Coordinates of C-alpha atoms and ligand atoms in Angstrom, one line a residue:
M1 CA -87.8 46.4 17.0
S2 CA -89.6 48.6 19.6
N3 CA -92.6 49.4 17.3
A4 CA -93.4 45.4 15.9
S5 CA -95.6 43.5 18.2
P6 CA -94.1 41.3 21.1
L7 CA -92.8 38.4 20.4
A8 CA -94.2 34.9 21.2
V9 CA -92.2 33.0 24.0
T10 CA -92.4 29.6 25.1
V11 CA -90.6 28.8 28.4
L12 CA -90.0 24.6 28.4
G13 CA -89.3 24.2 32.1
A14 CA -90.6 27.7 33.4
T15 CA -90.6 26.4 36.9
G16 CA -86.2 25.7 37.0
S17 CA -83.7 28.1 37.9
I18 CA -82.9 28.9 34.1
G19 CA -86.9 29.0 33.6
T20 CA -87.7 31.5 36.7
S21 CA -84.6 33.8 35.5
T22 CA -85.9 33.9 32.3
L23 CA -89.5 35.1 33.3
D24 CA -87.3 37.9 35.7
V25 CA -85.8 39.0 32.2
I26 CA -89.2 38.7 30.2
A27 CA -91.1 40.6 32.6
R28 CA -88.9 43.8 32.5
H29 CA -89.4 44.0 28.5
P30 CA -93.6 43.7 28.1
S31 CA -93.5 45.7 25.4
R32 CA -90.7 43.2 23.5
Y33 CA -91.9 39.8 25.0
R34 CA -95.5 38.0 25.5
I35 CA -95.4 34.6 27.0
H36 CA -97.3 31.9 24.9
A37 CA -96.6 29.2 26.6
L38 CA -95.0 27.7 30.2
S39 CA -94.3 23.9 30.9
A40 CA -93.0 22.2 34.1
N41 CA -92.9 18.7 35.2
R42 CA -94.7 18.1 38.4
A43 CA -94.2 21.7 40.2
R44 CA -98.0 22.9 39.9
H45 CA -98.0 25.4 42.6
R46 CA -95.0 27.3 40.8
L47 CA -96.7 26.9 37.4
L48 CA -99.6 28.6 38.8
E49 CA -98.0 31.4 40.4
Q50 CA -96.7 32.0 37.5
C51 CA -99.8 31.5 35.1
R52 CA -101.0 34.1 37.6
A53 CA -98.1 36.6 36.4
H54 CA -97.7 36.2 32.9
R55 CA -101.3 35.0 31.9
P56 CA -100.1 32.5 29.5
R57 CA -102.5 31.0 26.6
L58 CA -101.2 27.2 27.6
A59 CA -99.5 25.6 30.3
V60 CA -98.4 22.6 30.2
L61 CA -97.4 19.8 32.9
E62 CA -96.2 16.1 32.8
R63 CA -99.0 14.2 34.6
E64 CA -102.9 14.4 33.8
E65 CA -103.9 14.9 37.7
D66 CA -101.8 17.9 38.2
A67 CA -103.2 19.3 34.9
A68 CA -106.9 19.0 36.7
W69 CA -105.7 20.4 39.6
L70 CA -104.2 23.0 37.7
R71 CA -107.3 24.0 35.3
E72 CA -109.9 24.2 38.7
Q73 CA -107.1 27.1 40.2
L74 CA -107.2 28.6 37.0
A75 CA -110.9 28.9 36.3
D76 CA -111.5 29.9 40.6
A77 CA -108.8 32.6 39.5
R78 CA -110.7 33.5 36.2
L79 CA -107.7 33.1 34.2
D80 CA -108.2 31.8 30.5
T81 CA -104.8 29.7 30.1
E82 CA -105.4 26.1 28.4
V83 CA -104.0 23.4 30.8
R84 CA -102.6 20.3 28.9
A85 CA -100.6 17.3 30.1
G86 CA -97.5 15.3 28.5
A87 CA -95.1 15.5 26.1
E88 CA -96.9 15.4 23.2
A89 CA -98.2 18.8 24.4
L90 CA -94.3 19.9 25.2
V91 CA -94.0 19.6 21.4
E92 CA -96.8 21.1 20.4
I93 CA -95.9 24.4 22.5
S94 CA -92.1 24.4 21.0
E95 CA -93.4 24.1 17.4
A96 CA -96.5 26.0 16.9
R97 CA -97.2 28.5 14.5
E98 CA -97.6 31.5 16.7
V99 CA -94.8 31.0 18.7
D100 CA -91.4 33.5 18.0
V101 CA -88.7 32.2 21.0
V102 CA -88.3 29.0 22.5
M103 CA -86.4 29.0 25.8
A104 CA -85.5 25.1 26.2
A105 CA -84.8 24.8 29.8
I106 CA -86.0 21.3 30.9
V107 CA -83.3 19.4 32.4
G108 CA -81.8 16.1 30.9
A109 CA -83.1 13.8 27.9
A110 CA -86.7 14.7 28.5
G111 CA -85.6 18.2 26.9
L112 CA -84.7 16.4 23.4
L113 CA -88.1 16.1 21.3
P114 CA -89.6 19.5 22.5
T115 CA -86.3 21.1 21.5
L116 CA -86.0 19.6 18.5
A117 CA -89.8 20.6 17.6
A118 CA -89.0 24.0 18.1
V119 CA -85.1 23.5 15.9
R120 CA -87.2 22.0 13.4
A121 CA -90.1 24.3 13.0
G122 CA -87.3 27.4 12.7
K123 CA -87.6 29.1 15.7
R124 CA -85.4 31.0 17.8
V125 CA -84.3 28.2 20.0
L126 CA -82.8 29.6 23.2
L127 CA -80.5 26.5 24.3
A128 CA -80.1 26.0 28.0
N129 CA -80.7 22.1 27.7
K130 CA -77.0 21.0 26.7
E131 CA -78.5 17.5 27.2
A132 CA -80.5 17.5 24.1
L133 CA -77.6 19.1 22.2
V134 CA -75.4 16.4 24.1
M135 CA -77.3 13.6 22.6
S136 CA -78.1 14.1 19.4
G137 CA -75.5 16.1 18.5
G138 CA -74.7 16.0 14.5
L139 CA -78.7 15.2 13.6
F140 CA -79.7 18.6 16.1
M141 CA -77.6 21.2 14.0
E142 CA -78.3 19.7 10.9
A143 CA -81.9 20.3 12.0
V144 CA -81.0 23.8 12.7
A145 CA -78.9 24.5 9.0
R146 CA -82.0 22.8 7.5
S147 CA -84.8 25.1 9.0
G148 CA -83.0 28.0 9.5
A149 CA -83.5 28.2 13.2
T150 CA -81.8 30.9 14.9
L151 CA -79.8 28.8 17.6
L152 CA -78.1 31.1 20.5
P153 CA -76.7 29.4 23.5
I154 CA -77.5 30.2 27.2
D155 CA -74.8 28.0 28.8
S156 CA -72.9 30.9 30.4
E157 CA -69.7 29.5 28.8
H158 CA -71.3 29.0 25.3
N159 CA -72.7 32.2 25.4
A160 CA -69.5 33.5 26.4
I161 CA -67.9 31.9 23.3
Y162 CA -70.7 33.0 20.8
Q163 CA -70.0 36.6 22.1
C164 CA -66.2 36.6 21.4
L165 CA -66.4 34.6 18.1
P166 CA -67.2 36.6 14.6
T167 CA -71.1 36.8 14.2
E168 CA -70.8 34.5 11.1
H169 CA -68.5 31.8 12.7
R170 CA -69.6 28.5 10.4
G171 CA -67.4 27.0 8.7
G172 CA -64.8 25.8 11.3
L173 CA -62.9 28.2 13.6
A174 CA -59.4 27.8 11.6
Q175 CA -61.4 29.9 8.9
H176 CA -61.5 32.9 11.2
G177 CA -58.5 32.8 13.0
V178 CA -59.5 30.9 15.9
T179 CA -57.3 28.7 17.4
Q180 CA -58.5 27.6 20.8
L181 CA -61.9 28.1 22.6
L182 CA -61.1 28.8 26.4
L183 CA -63.9 26.6 28.7
T184 CA -63.5 28.3 31.7
A185 CA -64.9 26.2 35.2
S186 CA -65.6 27.3 38.1
G187 CA -64.0 23.8 39.5
G188 CA -67.1 23.3 41.7
P189 CA -67.7 23.1 45.7
F190 CA -65.1 20.4 45.4
R191 CA -62.2 21.9 44.0
G192 CA -58.6 21.1 45.6
W193 CA -60.0 18.3 47.3
S194 CA -58.3 14.4 47.4
V195 CA -60.4 11.3 46.6
A196 CA -60.3 10.2 49.8
R197 CA -61.7 13.4 50.9
L198 CA -64.5 12.9 48.2
A199 CA -65.3 9.9 49.0
D200 CA -68.4 10.7 51.5
V201 CA -69.7 14.0 49.9
T202 CA -73.2 14.3 50.6
P203 CA -76.1 15.5 48.2
E204 CA -76.1 19.1 50.1
Q205 CA -72.8 19.4 50.1
A206 CA -72.7 19.0 46.6
C207 CA -75.6 21.1 46.1
A208 CA -73.8 24.5 47.2
H209 CA -72.3 25.6 44.4
P210 CA -69.6 28.5 45.6
N211 CA -71.0 30.8 42.1
W212 CA -74.1 29.8 40.6
S213 CA -77.3 28.7 42.1
M214 CA -78.8 26.0 40.0
G215 CA -81.2 23.0 39.8
R216 CA -79.4 20.1 41.3
K217 CA -78.7 18.0 38.4
I218 CA -76.6 20.5 37.1
S219 CA -75.7 21.0 40.5
V220 CA -74.2 17.9 40.9
D221 CA -72.9 17.5 37.4
S222 CA -70.7 20.7 38.3
A223 CA -69.3 19.1 41.3
T224 CA -68.1 15.9 39.5
L225 CA -66.9 18.1 36.8
M226 CA -69.3 16.0 34.2
N227 CA -70.9 19.8 33.9
K228 CA -67.3 20.8 32.0
G229 CA -67.7 17.2 29.9
L230 CA -70.8 18.2 28.6
E231 CA -70.1 21.4 27.9
L232 CA -67.1 19.8 26.1
I233 CA -69.2 18.2 23.8
E234 CA -71.5 21.1 23.9
A235 CA -68.9 23.0 22.8
C236 CA -67.8 21.2 19.6
W237 CA -70.9 20.5 18.0
L238 CA -72.2 24.7 18.2
F239 CA -68.7 26.1 17.0
D240 CA -67.7 23.1 15.0
A241 CA -64.8 22.5 16.8
R242 CA -62.5 19.3 17.6
P243 CA -62.1 18.1 21.1
D244 CA -58.7 19.1 21.3
Q245 CA -59.6 22.8 20.3
V246 CA -61.2 23.0 23.2
Q247 CA -58.9 24.0 26.7
V248 CA -60.9 23.6 29.9
V249 CA -59.5 26.2 32.5
V250 CA -60.5 26.3 36.1
H251 CA -61.2 29.5 37.0
P252 CA -62.6 30.1 40.7
Q253 CA -64.1 33.4 40.4
S254 CA -66.7 32.5 38.0
V255 CA -66.0 35.9 36.2
I256 CA -64.4 35.3 32.8
H257 CA -67.4 32.9 31.7
S258 CA -65.4 31.7 28.4
M259 CA -62.9 33.0 25.6
A260 CA -61.6 32.9 22.4
A261 CA -57.9 32.8 21.0
Y262 CA -56.7 33.9 17.7
N263 CA -53.7 33.0 15.8
D264 CA -52.7 36.7 16.2
G265 CA -52.5 35.9 19.9
S266 CA -55.3 37.6 20.8
V267 CA -57.5 36.3 23.4
I268 CA -61.1 37.7 23.6
A269 CA -62.9 36.9 26.9
Q270 CA -66.5 37.7 28.0
L271 CA -66.8 38.8 31.8
G272 CA -69.8 39.3 34.2
N273 CA -71.5 38.6 37.4
P274 CA -72.5 34.9 37.5
D275 CA -76.0 35.4 36.8
M276 CA -77.6 33.6 34.1
R277 CA -79.8 36.8 33.2
T278 CA -77.0 37.8 30.8
P279 CA -76.8 35.4 28.8
I280 CA -80.8 35.0 29.1
A281 CA -80.9 38.5 28.2
H282 CA -78.4 37.9 25.1
G283 CA -79.9 35.3 23.8
L284 CA -83.6 36.9 24.1
A285 CA -82.2 40.3 22.5
W286 CA -79.6 39.3 20.0
P287 CA -78.5 40.8 18.0
E288 CA -79.4 44.1 19.8
R289 CA -79.2 44.4 23.9
I290 CA -81.4 44.8 26.5
E291 CA -81.7 45.2 30.1
S292 CA -81.1 42.1 32.2
G293 CA -81.2 43.2 36.1
V294 CA -77.7 41.9 36.5
Q295 CA -75.7 44.3 38.3
A296 CA -72.9 45.8 36.7
L297 CA -69.3 43.9 37.3
D298 CA -67.0 45.9 39.6
L299 CA -63.3 44.7 38.8
F300 CA -62.2 46.1 42.1
D301 CA -64.8 44.3 44.1
V302 CA -63.3 40.7 41.8
A303 CA -59.9 41.7 42.7
R304 CA -58.2 39.1 41.6
L305 CA -58.3 36.2 38.3
D306 CA -56.9 33.0 39.5
F307 CA -56.6 29.9 36.7
E308 CA -55.6 25.9 37.4
R309 CA -55.9 23.1 35.6
P310 CA -58.7 20.7 35.9
D311 CA -57.7 17.8 38.1
E312 CA -59.0 14.9 35.8
A313 CA -57.6 12.0 38.3
A314 CA -60.4 13.2 41.0
F315 CA -62.6 14.0 39.1
P316 CA -62.8 11.6 36.0
C317 CA -65.8 12.2 34.3
L318 CA -64.5 15.2 32.5
R319 CA -62.2 13.2 31.0
L320 CA -65.3 10.5 29.9
A321 CA -66.8 13.0 28.6
R322 CA -64.1 14.0 26.3
E323 CA -63.6 10.3 25.2
A324 CA -67.4 9.9 24.6
I325 CA -66.7 12.7 22.0
A326 CA -63.7 11.0 20.6
A327 CA -65.6 7.8 20.1
G328 CA -68.3 9.7 18.7
G329 CA -72.2 8.3 17.6
T330 CA -74.4 6.9 20.1
A331 CA -71.6 7.2 22.5
P332 CA -72.5 11.1 24.2
A333 CA -76.2 9.8 24.3
V334 CA -75.0 7.0 26.6
L335 CA -72.2 8.9 28.3
N336 CA -75.5 11.5 29.4
A337 CA -78.0 8.8 29.9
A338 CA -75.5 6.9 32.6
N339 CA -75.0 10.1 34.3
E340 CA -78.7 11.4 35.2
V341 CA -79.4 7.7 36.3
A342 CA -75.9 7.8 38.6
V343 CA -76.8 11.6 39.7
E344 CA -80.6 10.4 40.3
A345 CA -79.1 7.6 42.7
F346 CA -76.5 10.2 44.4
L347 CA -79.3 12.2 45.1
D348 CA -81.1 9.6 46.8
G349 CA -78.6 8.6 48.5
Q350 CA -78.1 5.2 46.9
L351 CA -74.6 5.9 45.5
G352 CA -71.6 7.4 46.5
F353 CA -70.2 10.6 44.9
A354 CA -67.3 8.8 43.3
G355 CA -69.7 5.8 42.2
I356 CA -70.8 8.4 39.6
G357 CA -68.0 8.1 37.5
E358 CA -67.4 4.8 37.8
L359 CA -71.4 3.9 37.1
V360 CA -70.8 5.7 33.9
A361 CA -67.4 4.2 32.9
R362 CA -69.0 1.3 33.0
V363 CA -72.0 2.0 31.5
R364 CA -69.6 2.9 28.4
D365 CA -67.8 -0.1 28.5
I366 CA -71.3 -2.7 28.0
C367 CA -73.0 -0.5 25.6
P368 CA -71.5 -0.5 22.1
V369 CA -71.5 2.5 19.7
E370 CA -73.9 2.7 17.1
P371 CA -74.0 6.0 14.0
A372 CA -76.3 8.4 15.9
S373 CA -77.6 9.6 12.6
E374 CA -81.1 8.7 13.5
L375 CA -83.4 10.1 16.6
G376 CA -84.8 6.5 17.3
G377 CA -81.3 4.9 17.4
I378 CA -80.4 7.8 20.2
L379 CA -83.2 7.2 22.1
E380 CA -82.3 3.6 21.9
A381 CA -79.0 3.9 23.1
D382 CA -80.7 6.5 25.8
E383 CA -82.6 3.9 26.6
R384 CA -80.4 0.9 27.1
A385 CA -77.6 2.8 28.9
R386 CA -80.9 3.4 31.7
R387 CA -81.4 0.0 32.1
E388 CA -77.5 -1.1 32.1
A389 CA -77.1 1.6 35.0
R390 CA -80.1 0.2 36.7
E391 CA -79.2 -3.0 36.7
W392 CA -75.4 -2.2 37.9
L393 CA -77.2 -0.6 40.6
A394 CA -79.1 -3.2 41.6
C395 CA -76.5 -5.7 41.4
R396 CA -73.8 -3.9 43.6
Ligands
NAD401 P1 -84.2 23.1 37.4 O1 -84.3 21.6 37.9 O2 -84.1 24.1 38.5 O3 -85.1 22.8 36.5 C1 -85.3 22.0 35.5 C2 -87.1 22.4 34.6 O4 -87.7 21.7 33.9 C3 -88.1 22.7 35.6 O5 -89.0 23.6 35.3 C4 -88.9 21.1 35.6 O6 -90.3 21.1 36.2 C5 -89.0 20.6 34.1 N1 -88.3 19.2 34.0 C6 -87.8 18.7 34.7 N2 -87.9 17.5 34.9 C7 -89.0 17.0 33.7 C8 -89.6 16.3 32.6 N3 -89.2 14.6 32.9 N4 -90.3 16.7 31.7 C9 -91.0 17.8 32.1 N5 -90.1 18.8 32.5 C10 -89.4 18.2 33.1 O7 -82.9 22.9 36.0 P2 -82.0 24.4 35.7 O8 -80.4 24.2 36.7 O9 -83.2 25.3 35.7 O10 -81.6 23.9 34.2 C11 -82.1 23.7 33.0 C12 -81.4 23.5 31.9 O11 -80.5 24.4 31.6 C13 -80.4 21.9 32.8 O12 -80.2 21.3 31.2 C14 -79.0 22.3 32.9 O13 -77.8 21.9 32.1 C15 -79.2 23.9 31.9 N6 -78.3 24.9 32.5 C16 -78.2 25.6 33.6 C17 -77.7 26.7 34.3 C18 -78.2 27.4 35.7 O14 -77.8 27.9 35.9 N7 -79.4 26.4 36.5 C19 -76.6 26.6 33.6 C20 -76.2 26.6 32.1 C21 -77.3 25.2 32.1
MG402 MG1 -72.2 26.4 32.1

């Protein structure tokens, strides 16, 4: 490996929390990885800094006006990074022949098409963008199987489970003696709060996660437990598990990142400090191991590990997600789309915290469940759910 030429990496969502951590790990291993392309939505200043530091061949922004600005800045700095704008460019930097690894770290449904493009092109795909898999589960996993892409979960829980399972875990968990996946959850900033107390929490409170520093959307998802719901769906697809084989365990210290239970009574856990650079380094180097910059875990510092059942009465989103995966078809895509609209409305101050679950349930009741075997149908379901969610918000 050390003699080979560096692997070319595209980082989708480079300016975000996962993107920044990815670049941090990559910068520690210049002989193993080089950056082919970086993308951002609108964070052009941050992307400029990253272009200076990592010298990608290509940089992609959503809007042409931001791309034009970046082009000028790069020309002034005498850097030859080519700048493109728009969704098609995202697909191109994900499937380009010269790309070996794609970090899928865009937040939300916007990441679906480029992530699928990377999968279809048979890349090593590091999946942080859980929404893409939640929306398109069956289709996504079939594309992985067909193209021979190497899919490595970056979500810390799924990365932990991946590490706790036998290397070859396809073909159903039971075949490998796995009886249950134990998906740990920090419980978010409002663990133990009553429904009444949750009624007037603010976006700032929701985004102040006790253990992890993350983007705003996933921070709100962690506060409502929708994040755990999305992760339950993600686990079912990634590990070919039935929903009843995945148990959510609230573990406030966030030191055990998840576990696999076996039929001989063994429970295998993966532990570490809560720092996303561990799963990112694992995904980049698998099956090898590389240094990530994460501090070694000091168990005397941790001192104790606690476990609780999730409170689904105060946090209905977890139940809604379980119902969506059980309903199948486009139900998870509808859940995800309604949740994205609800979280945005909550962050904008248009919707209360409890309104998030209420809106998701409302949209779920309106939208029919269709088969999700075609991308077109999934995108239609996503669009319809967003429309219904916006109408509900406007009519209240
Ligand atoms: P973030 O908000 O910090 O970053 C999101 C990135 O995506 C940014 O670079 C942004 O510019 C880009 N982006 C946003 N909207 C876009 C659009 N419409 N088109 C193109 N690019 C767009 O988010 P994050 O916390 O880094 O999370 C990224 C993904 O990883 C999410 O799916 C999240 O659920 C998942 N994830 C994050 C963490 C974490 O610790 N942050 C952990 C597990 C999983
Ligand atoms: Mg997670």
